[in-house]
Tab-separated table of C-alpha atoms and ligand atoms in Angstrom:
chain	number	residue	atom	x	y	z
A	303	MET	CA	-83.322	-24.942	-48.411
A	304	GLN	CA	-81.541	-22.445	-46.692
A	305	GLN	CA	-79.040	-22.639	-48.768
A	306	SER	CA	-81.792	-22.258	-51.678
A	307	LEU	CA	-82.919	-19.117	-50.606
A	308	ALA	CA	-79.236	-17.673	-49.547
A	309	LEU	CA	-78.800	-17.990	-53.284
A	310	ALA	CA	-81.820	-17.011	-54.725
A	311	GLU	CA	-80.305	-13.309	-52.986
A	312	ARG	CA	-78.002	-13.403	-54.834
A	313	GLY	CA	-80.370	-11.846	-57.814
A	314	TRP	CA	-80.887	-8.836	-55.599
A	315	GLY	CA	-81.678	-5.509	-57.452
A	316	ARG	CA	-80.307	-7.770	-61.360
A	317	VAL	CA	-83.992	-9.788	-61.770
A	318	HIS	CA	-86.766	-7.745	-60.801
A	319	PRO	CA	-89.692	-7.762	-61.863
A	320	ASN	CA	-88.910	-11.483	-61.927
A	321	PRO	CA	-88.912	-13.644	-58.868
A	322	LEU	CA	-85.675	-13.974	-56.610
A	323	VAL	CA	-85.331	-17.848	-56.638
A	324	GLY	CA	-82.627	-20.135	-55.690
A	325	ALA	CA	-81.750	-24.298	-55.869
A	326	VAL	CA	-79.393	-26.947	-55.151
A	327	VAL	CA	-79.195	-30.286	-56.399
A	328	VAL	CA	-78.286	-33.544	-53.452
A	329	ARG	CA	-76.905	-36.414	-54.223
A	330	ASP	CA	-76.585	-38.568	-50.927
A	331	GLY	CA	-76.679	-35.747	-48.787
A	332	ARG	CA	-74.381	-33.957	-50.270
A	333	VAL	CA	-74.684	-30.218	-52.666
A	334	VAL	CA	-73.177	-31.111	-55.948
A	335	GLY	CA	-75.007	-28.139	-58.605
A	336	GLU	CA	-75.763	-25.141	-56.487
A	337	GLY	CA	-77.989	-22.163	-59.208
A	338	TRP	CA	-79.929	-19.187	-58.739
A	339	HIS	CA	-81.429	-16.575	-60.869
A	340	ALA	CA	-78.859	-13.860	-61.876
A	341	GLU	CA	-80.194	-11.304	-64.529
A	342	TYR	CA	-83.839	-11.296	-65.672
A	343	GLY	CA	-84.209	-12.606	-68.407
A	344	GLY	CA	-81.464	-14.729	-67.714
A	345	VAL	CA	-81.147	-18.472	-67.049
A	346	HIS	CA	-83.018	-20.162	-64.014
A	347	ALA	CA	-82.182	-21.159	-61.220
A	348	GLU	CA	-82.553	-24.823	-61.863
A	349	ARG	CA	-81.057	-25.160	-65.417
A	350	MET	CA	-77.570	-23.307	-63.443
A	351	ALA	CA	-77.892	-25.734	-60.528
A	352	LEU	CA	-78.750	-28.898	-63.267
A	353	ALA	CA	-75.356	-27.703	-64.874
A	354	ALA	CA	-73.051	-27.382	-62.549
A	355	ALA	CA	-74.007	-30.990	-61.042
A	356	GLY	CA	-73.824	-31.982	-65.109
A	357	ALA	CA	-73.870	-36.145	-64.796
A	358	GLU	CA	-73.981	-36.477	-60.648
A	359	ALA	CA	-78.114	-34.966	-61.077
A	360	ARG	CA	-79.038	-38.550	-63.071
A	361	GLY	CA	-81.346	-39.845	-59.584
A	362	ALA	CA	-80.617	-36.687	-56.960
A	363	THR	CA	-82.974	-34.106	-55.482
A	364	LEU	CA	-83.601	-30.379	-56.208
A	365	VAL	CA	-83.950	-28.141	-53.728
A	366	THR	CA	-85.976	-24.824	-55.511
A	367	THR	CA	-87.095	-22.077	-53.718
A	368	LEU	CA	-89.679	-21.349	-56.180
A	369	GLU	CA	-92.020	-24.489	-58.333
A	370	PRO	CA	-90.154	-25.475	-61.373
A	371	CYS	CA	-91.244	-23.094	-64.470
A	372	THR	CA	-93.653	-24.975	-67.398
A	373	HIS	CA	-93.513	-22.073	-69.859
A	374	HIS	CA	-91.756	-21.096	-73.229
A	375	GLY	CA	-90.560	-17.218	-72.064
A	376	LYS	CA	-87.210	-15.967	-72.373
A	377	GLN	CA	-85.983	-18.633	-71.069
A	378	PRO	CA	-87.088	-22.489	-71.364
A	379	PRO	CA	-89.137	-24.478	-68.901
A	380	CYS	CA	-87.454	-25.515	-66.505
A	381	VAL	CA	-89.403	-28.535	-65.889
A	382	GLU	CA	-88.057	-30.580	-68.898
A	383	ALA	CA	-84.438	-29.682	-68.027
A	384	ILE	CA	-85.062	-31.386	-64.839
A	385	LEU	CA	-86.838	-34.542	-66.170
A	386	ALA	CA	-84.418	-34.623	-68.819
A	387	ALA	CA	-81.618	-34.106	-66.176
A	388	GLY	CA	-82.696	-37.475	-64.438
A	389	ILE	CA	-84.160	-35.895	-61.248
A	390	VAL	CA	-85.903	-37.912	-58.662
A	391	ARG	CA	-87.015	-36.036	-56.080
A	392	VAL	CA	-88.082	-32.194	-56.244
A	393	VAL	CA	-88.570	-29.790	-53.193
A	394	CYS	CA	-89.584	-27.081	-53.670
A	395	ALA	CA	-90.573	-23.843	-50.736
A	396	MET	CA	-93.538	-21.913	-52.444
A	397	SER	CA	-95.864	-22.389	-55.772
A	398	ASP	CA	-95.547	-20.105	-58.522
A	399	PRO	CA	-98.220	-17.567	-58.747
A	400	ASN	CA	-97.701	-16.497	-61.935
A	401	PRO	CA	-100.589	-18.353	-64.034
A	402	GLU	CA	-98.226	-18.599	-67.118
A	403	ALA	CA	-95.066	-20.243	-65.351
A	404	ALA	CA	-97.590	-22.149	-63.052
A	405	GLY	CA	-98.238	-26.211	-62.873
A	406	GLY	CA	-94.778	-27.610	-62.790
A	407	LEU	CA	-95.050	-29.490	-60.024
A	408	ASP	CA	-98.239	-31.482	-61.394
A	409	ARG	CA	-96.040	-31.819	-64.354
A	410	LEU	CA	-93.440	-33.190	-62.119
A	411	ARG	CA	-95.456	-35.448	-60.128
A	412	ALA	CA	-97.316	-36.785	-63.707
A	413	ALA	CA	-93.730	-37.866	-65.093
A	414	GLY	CA	-92.793	-40.233	-61.693
A	415	VAL	CA	-91.128	-37.565	-59.849
A	416	MET	CA	-91.459	-37.635	-56.187
A	417	VAL	CA	-92.004	-34.409	-55.286
A	418	ASP	CA	-92.645	-32.182	-51.644
A	419	PRO	CA	-93.661	-28.587	-51.388
A	420	GLY	CA	-93.658	-26.037	-48.307
A	421	LEU	CA	-90.708	-26.738	-47.137
A	422	GLN	CA	-89.964	-23.013	-46.025
A	423	GLU	CA	-92.764	-21.104	-47.308
A	424	ALA	CA	-92.904	-18.133	-44.965
A	425	GLU	CA	-89.531	-17.457	-45.822
A	426	ALA	CA	-90.066	-17.792	-49.689
A	427	ARG	CA	-92.976	-15.750	-49.990
A	428	ARG	CA	-90.627	-13.017	-47.492
A	429	LEU	CA	-88.302	-13.366	-49.867
A	430	ASN	CA	-90.301	-12.181	-52.926
A	431	ALA	CA	-93.608	-10.340	-51.004
A	432	ARG	CA	-92.701	-7.732	-53.279
A	433	PHE	CA	-93.137	-10.249	-56.886
A	434	LEU	CA	-95.707	-11.807	-54.634
A	435	HIS	CA	-97.778	-8.228	-54.061
A	436	ALA	CA	-97.018	-7.556	-57.800
A	437	LEU	CA	-99.358	-10.002	-58.832
A	438	GLY	CA	-101.668	-9.586	-56.071
A	439	PRO	CA	-105.018	-7.954	-56.777
A	440	HIS	CA	-103.605	-4.382	-55.391
A	441	ASP	CA	-103.948	-1.069	-56.234
A	442	ARG	CA	-101.374	0.275	-54.117
A	443	PRO	CA	-97.739	-0.728	-55.045
A	444	TYR	CA	-96.105	-3.173	-51.831
A	445	VAL	CA	-94.578	-0.171	-49.534
A	446	ALA	CA	-91.672	-0.604	-47.216
A	447	VAL	CA	-90.629	2.099	-44.363
A	448	LYS	CA	-86.796	2.059	-43.626
A	449	LEU	CA	-86.030	4.145	-40.283
A	450	ALA	CA	-83.478	4.552	-38.427
A	451	VAL	CA	-84.852	4.703	-34.820
A	452	THR	CA	-82.760	6.128	-32.121
A	453	LEU	CA	-83.426	4.124	-28.628
A	454	ASP	CA	-85.963	7.453	-27.635
A	455	GLY	CA	-87.171	6.942	-30.739
A	456	MET	CA	-86.512	9.686	-32.625
A	457	ILE	CA	-85.033	9.862	-36.554
A	458	ALA	CA	-83.502	13.326	-36.282
A	459	ASP	CA	-82.000	15.783	-33.524
A	460	ARG	CA	-84.617	19.176	-32.884
A	461	GLN	CA	-83.012	20.526	-35.835
A	462	GLY	CA	-83.451	17.629	-38.204
A	463	ASP	CA	-79.715	16.894	-38.186
A	464	SER	CA	-80.231	12.549	-38.385
A	465	HIS	CA	-76.312	12.347	-40.349
A	466	TRP	CA	-74.559	9.778	-39.106
A	467	LEU	CA	-77.092	8.614	-36.686
A	468	SER	CA	-76.525	4.839	-37.520
A	469	GLY	CA	-72.805	3.317	-38.542
A	470	GLU	CA	-71.471	3.188	-41.820
A	471	ARG	CA	-73.073	-1.138	-41.659
A	472	ALA	CA	-76.151	-0.092	-41.719
A	473	ARG	CA	-75.300	2.556	-44.818
A	474	GLU	CA	-74.149	-0.198	-46.798
A	475	TRP	CA	-77.002	-2.169	-46.271
A	476	VAL	CA	-79.443	1.082	-47.005
A	477	HIS	CA	-77.728	0.788	-50.442
A	478	ARG	CA	-78.120	-2.958	-51.070
A	479	GLU	CA	-81.566	-3.013	-49.629
A	480	ARG	CA	-82.369	-0.096	-51.750
A	481	ALA	CA	-81.078	-1.479	-55.227
A	482	GLY	CA	-84.560	-4.271	-55.053
A	483	TYR	CA	-87.221	-1.595	-54.631
A	484	HIS	CA	-88.991	0.076	-57.523
A	485	ALA	CA	-88.739	3.512	-56.159
A	486	ILE	CA	-87.147	5.258	-53.242
A	487	GLY	CA	-89.858	8.056	-51.160
A	488	ALA	CA	-89.420	10.737	-48.661
A	489	GLY	CA	-91.314	13.846	-47.797
A	490	ALA	CA	-89.987	16.764	-49.059
A	491	ALA	CA	-89.038	18.156	-45.786
A	492	THR	CA	-86.153	15.415	-45.822
A	493	VAL	CA	-85.229	15.638	-49.283
A	494	VAL	CA	-84.448	19.595	-48.903
A	495	ARG	CA	-83.022	19.799	-45.428
A	496	ASP	CA	-80.028	16.552	-46.176
A	497	ASP	CA	-81.051	17.654	-50.689
A	498	ALA	CA	-80.461	13.572	-50.613
A	499	ARG	CA	-81.020	12.643	-54.335
A	500	LEU	CA	-82.257	9.325	-52.835
A	501	THR	CA	-79.945	6.705	-55.465
A	502	VAL	CA	-78.135	3.516	-55.247
A	503	ARG	CA	-74.724	4.119	-54.068
A	504	GLY	CA	-73.853	0.428	-53.139
A	505	THR	CA	-71.913	-2.694	-54.624
A	506	ILE	CA	-74.709	-3.484	-56.318
A	507	THR	CA	-75.783	-1.827	-59.198
A	508	PRO	CA	-79.583	-2.763	-59.759
A	509	ARG	CA	-80.432	-3.792	-63.883
A	510	LEU	CA	-83.157	-1.022	-63.151
A	511	MET	CA	-82.145	2.528	-61.007
A	512	PRO	CA	-85.072	2.849	-58.361
A	513	ALA	CA	-87.619	6.279	-59.180
A	514	ARG	CA	-87.478	8.692	-56.744
A	515	VAL	CA	-90.523	9.416	-55.114
A	516	VAL	CA	-90.676	12.949	-53.530
A	517	PHE	CA	-93.971	13.793	-51.104
A	518	ASP	CA	-94.691	17.407	-51.026
A	519	ARG	CA	-97.351	18.541	-49.489
A	520	SER	CA	-96.740	22.621	-48.732
A	521	ALA	CA	-94.382	22.881	-51.653
A	522	GLN	CA	-91.011	22.882	-50.684
A	523	LEU	CA	-89.362	22.254	-53.722
A	524	ARG	CA	-87.717	23.747	-56.392
A	525	PRO	CA	-85.621	22.812	-59.528
A	526	GLU	CA	-82.134	23.861	-57.709
A	527	HIS	CA	-82.742	20.587	-55.610
A	528	ALA	CA	-79.815	17.978	-56.181
A	529	ILE	CA	-82.788	15.074	-56.807
A	530	PHE	CA	-83.499	16.634	-59.917
A	531	SER	CA	-79.556	16.717	-61.221
A	532	ASP	CA	-80.075	13.658	-62.633
A	533	ALA	CA	-83.903	12.894	-63.071
A	534	ALA	CA	-83.446	12.610	-67.119
A	535	ARG	CA	-81.360	9.674	-66.520
A	536	VAL	CA	-83.498	8.552	-63.224
A	537	PRO	CA	-87.093	8.891	-63.115
A	538	VAL	CA	-88.146	11.913	-60.048
A	539	HIS	CA	-92.165	11.555	-59.383
A	540	VAL	CA	-93.540	14.624	-57.816
A	541	VAL	CA	-96.244	14.239	-55.712
A	542	HIS	CA	-98.690	17.602	-54.304
A	543	PRO	CA	-101.919	18.312	-52.765
A	544	THR	CA	-104.465	19.490	-56.166
A	545	GLY	CA	-103.962	23.142	-54.486
A	546	ALA	CA	-100.145	23.529	-54.167
A	547	THR	CA	-97.920	22.664	-57.094
A	548	PRO	CA	-94.300	23.573	-56.490
A	549	PRO	CA	-92.453	25.557	-58.375
A	550	ILE	CA	-90.321	23.874	-60.157
A	551	GLY	CA	-91.541	24.701	-63.894
A	552	GLU	CA	-90.571	21.197	-66.299
A	553	ILE	CA	-87.732	19.619	-66.260
A	554	GLU	CA	-87.247	16.548	-68.351
A	555	GLY	CA	-88.240	13.345	-66.102
A	556	VAL	CA	-89.880	14.558	-63.602
A	557	GLN	CA	-93.376	13.987	-63.500
A	558	LEU	CA	-95.707	15.630	-60.685
A	559	ILE	CA	-98.521	13.460	-59.512
A	560	ALA	CA	-101.776	15.544	-57.812
A	561	ALA	CA	-102.856	13.607	-55.284
A	562	ASP	CA	-105.294	14.798	-51.910
A	563	SER	CA	-104.809	11.392	-50.456
A	564	LEU	CA	-101.463	9.095	-49.302
A	565	VAL	CA	-103.782	6.520	-50.901
A	566	GLU	CA	-104.839	8.244	-54.301
A	567	ALA	CA	-100.880	9.079	-54.618
A	568	LEU	CA	-100.147	5.046	-54.389
A	569	ALA	CA	-102.492	4.568	-56.900
A	570	THR	CA	-101.090	7.051	-59.216
A	571	LEU	CA	-97.985	5.677	-58.435
A	572	LYS	CA	-99.595	2.117	-59.280
A	573	GLN	CA	-101.016	2.995	-62.119
A	574	VAL	CA	-97.794	5.224	-63.387
A	575	GLY	CA	-95.618	1.545	-62.727
A	576	VAL	CA	-94.491	1.644	-59.320
A	577	ASP	CA	-94.868	-1.842	-57.814
A	578	SER	CA	-92.967	-1.677	-55.040
A	579	MET	CA	-91.385	1.365	-52.414
A	580	LEU	CA	-88.946	1.777	-50.156
A	581	VAL	CA	-90.009	5.139	-47.878
A	582	GLU	CA	-86.757	5.947	-45.689
A	583	GLY	CA	-88.867	8.914	-44.132
A	584	GLY	CA	-89.387	11.480	-42.835
A	585	GLY	CA	-90.894	10.707	-39.637
A	586	ARG	CA	-94.604	12.098	-40.925
A	587	LEU	CA	-94.531	11.330	-43.923
A	588	ALA	CA	-94.084	6.788	-42.276
A	589	GLY	CA	-96.307	8.004	-38.996
A	590	ALA	CA	-99.150	9.197	-42.109
A	591	LEU	CA	-98.496	5.671	-43.939
A	592	LEU	CA	-98.662	3.706	-40.884
A	593	SER	CA	-101.939	5.865	-40.158
A	594	ASP	CA	-103.605	4.661	-42.965
A	595	ASP	CA	-102.173	1.092	-42.575
A	596	LEU	CA	-100.901	1.561	-46.354
A	597	ILE	CA	-97.377	-0.508	-44.657
A	598	ASP	CA	-96.051	-4.194	-45.763
A	599	ARG	CA	-92.964	-3.966	-44.101
A	600	VAL	CA	-90.562	-2.264	-41.765
A	601	TYR	CA	-86.967	-1.765	-41.432
A	602	GLN	CA	-85.797	0.004	-37.841
A	603	VAL	CA	-82.427	0.536	-38.338
A	604	GLN	CA	-82.487	0.652	-33.848
A	605	THR	CA	-79.568	2.492	-32.719
A	606	PRO	CA	-77.980	2.878	-29.498
A	607	VAL	CA	-78.381	6.789	-29.424
A	608	TRP	CA	-80.756	8.919	-26.620
A	609	LEU	CA	-81.303	12.206	-27.410
A	610	GLY	CA	-83.950	13.365	-25.064
A	611	GLY	CA	-86.175	15.168	-27.848
A	612	GLY	CA	-86.124	15.858	-31.590
A	613	ARG	CA	-88.271	14.202	-34.565
A	614	PRO	CA	-90.400	11.336	-33.791
A	615	ALA	CA	-89.818	8.200	-35.818
A	616	TRP	CA	-94.088	7.854	-36.560
A	617	ALA	CA	-94.768	11.021	-35.944
A	618	GLY	CA	-99.018	11.983	-35.529
A	619	PHE	CA	-99.703	8.449	-35.379
A	620	GLN	CA	-102.845	8.645	-32.958
A	621	SER	CA	-101.964	6.676	-29.693
A	622	ARG	CA	-104.033	3.849	-28.067
A	623	ASP	CA	-104.133	1.667	-25.361
A	624	LEU	CA	-102.323	-0.929	-24.929
A	625	SER	CA	-105.175	-3.256	-25.073
A	626	GLU	CA	-106.303	-1.895	-28.114
A	627	ALA	CA	-102.386	-1.492	-29.789
A	628	ILE	CA	-101.697	-3.198	-33.358
A	629	ARG	CA	-99.314	-5.534	-32.913
A	630	TRP	CA	-97.069	-6.885	-35.492
A	631	ARG	CA	-94.100	-9.345	-35.764
A	632	ILE	CA	-90.747	-9.566	-35.967
A	633	VAL	CA	-89.093	-11.705	-39.214
A	634	ASP	CA	-85.765	-10.887	-38.790
A	635	ARG	CA	-83.411	-9.118	-37.206
A	636	ARG	CA	-79.765	-8.435	-37.688
A	637	PRO	CA	-77.012	-6.754	-36.224
A	638	LEU	CA	-75.102	-4.213	-38.471
A	639	GLY	CA	-72.305	-3.000	-36.717
A	640	ASP	CA	-73.490	-0.973	-33.296
A	641	ASP	CA	-76.726	-0.925	-34.700
A	642	THR	CA	-79.417	-3.649	-34.694
A	643	LEU	CA	-81.701	-4.263	-38.275
A	644	LEU	CA	-85.612	-5.446	-37.454
A	645	VAL	CA	-87.298	-6.618	-40.412
A	646	ILE	CA	-91.374	-6.017	-39.086
A	647	GLU	CA	-94.486	-7.256	-40.920
A	648	ARG	CA	-98.099	-6.660	-39.648
B	1841	AOF	C1	-88.231	-20.867	-62.593
B	1841	AOF	N1	-87.066	-20.885	-62.023
B	1841	AOF	O1	-85.198	-19.035	-61.813
B	1841	AOF	C2	-87.116	-17.934	-62.263
B	1841	AOF	C3	-88.584	-18.412	-62.648
B	1841	AOF	O2	-88.835	-15.127	-69.257
B	1841	AOF	P1	-88.557	-16.023	-67.955
B	1841	AOF	O3	-88.447	-17.255	-68.714
B	1841	AOF	O4	-86.905	-15.798	-67.231
B	1841	AOF	O5	-89.813	-16.669	-66.856
B	1841	AOF	C4	-89.847	-15.472	-66.263
B	1841	AOF	C5	-91.058	-16.463	-64.896
B	1841	AOF	O6	-90.879	-17.779	-64.532
B	1841	AOF	C6	-91.426	-15.896	-63.711
B	1841	AOF	O7	-92.385	-14.900	-63.654
B	1841	AOF	C7	-91.400	-16.609	-62.597
B	1841	AOF	O8	-92.981	-17.174	-62.409
B	1841	AOF	C8	-91.129	-17.478	-63.309
B	1841	AOF	N2	-89.628	-17.674	-63.020
B	1841	AOF	N3	-88.735	-20.164	-62.326
B	1841	AOF	O9	-88.422	-22.071	-62.722
B	1841	AOF	C9	-86.305	-19.240	-61.991
B	1841	AOF	N4	-86.748	-17.134	-62.053
B	1842	ZN	ZN1	-87.900	-21.692	-65.142
């Protein structure tokens, strides 16, 4: 299953809004076929793994991260391919929350295949957190916040400079991560200061370029900012209070969203099709999202740097006694060069 989960990640940035899925065919304790869902609308993980295994699939076990599908979508049902190949046992991590595709495990059981669900279910659900959220009853996008933070809790120096705070490896990782989100968000102060474009410039070219979302509370944006230069190709949503429309006029691909709270803004973003968003600062936007309990996941890149002052990471988040502190869980930790990535969930 560990291998299937790793294979699933190869679809990162390419299969949205479909889930990431990986599968292996195991025979006599040996992997004889690997598969993953590589492209939206393309072949499913199970069929790819079965094709790789060929005749060795007969009598073998299929280990897959998602319940095999039963429906005719852009691809034919995986359950039929599994039965035709002569698989005798299917191990899967999680059931398919998509009602159209679900029911595969029951179909396999009815056909006499041994079925073992639930192996590494938590990891599989985390892998597809965005997909699960989109299918759930939520009136906002899945929200992740990424911040590179110093040892003393800062994201920039007193002047707001954050360049080269984290290292090369962390920056590569950010571009990879961006590719899997439907939108990249940031506060206007951050966008203006860095003249940021919030585009994906890594090794993965996302199938759908993530839209950009700028939260502009005090009409700071101007039409000449770099973020607007390719808006015709990659949309930009500008969120602003009703009384403070930024003077940017009409720019192709730019949509103004008037909202007087983050809750309202996120609801509108969801309505216009943003079902997941990676927010990359600044500290005040991060703090406000946290205060309003609107964050599903935090990527904190811990850097071994002391600033002794500057822009705090979670500005405005109200202090509380330890007995009332909100405690989240670290679900992954990984070295990125000299930095450490912490993935933290509620
Ligand atoms: C699987 N294996 O590798 C994937 C599955 O339009 P389609 O045919 O690609 O179907 C998409 C739906 O099928 C998707 O929403 C999800 O429920 C399931 N995806 N199922 O057995 C796979 N990608
Ligand atoms: Zn399928």
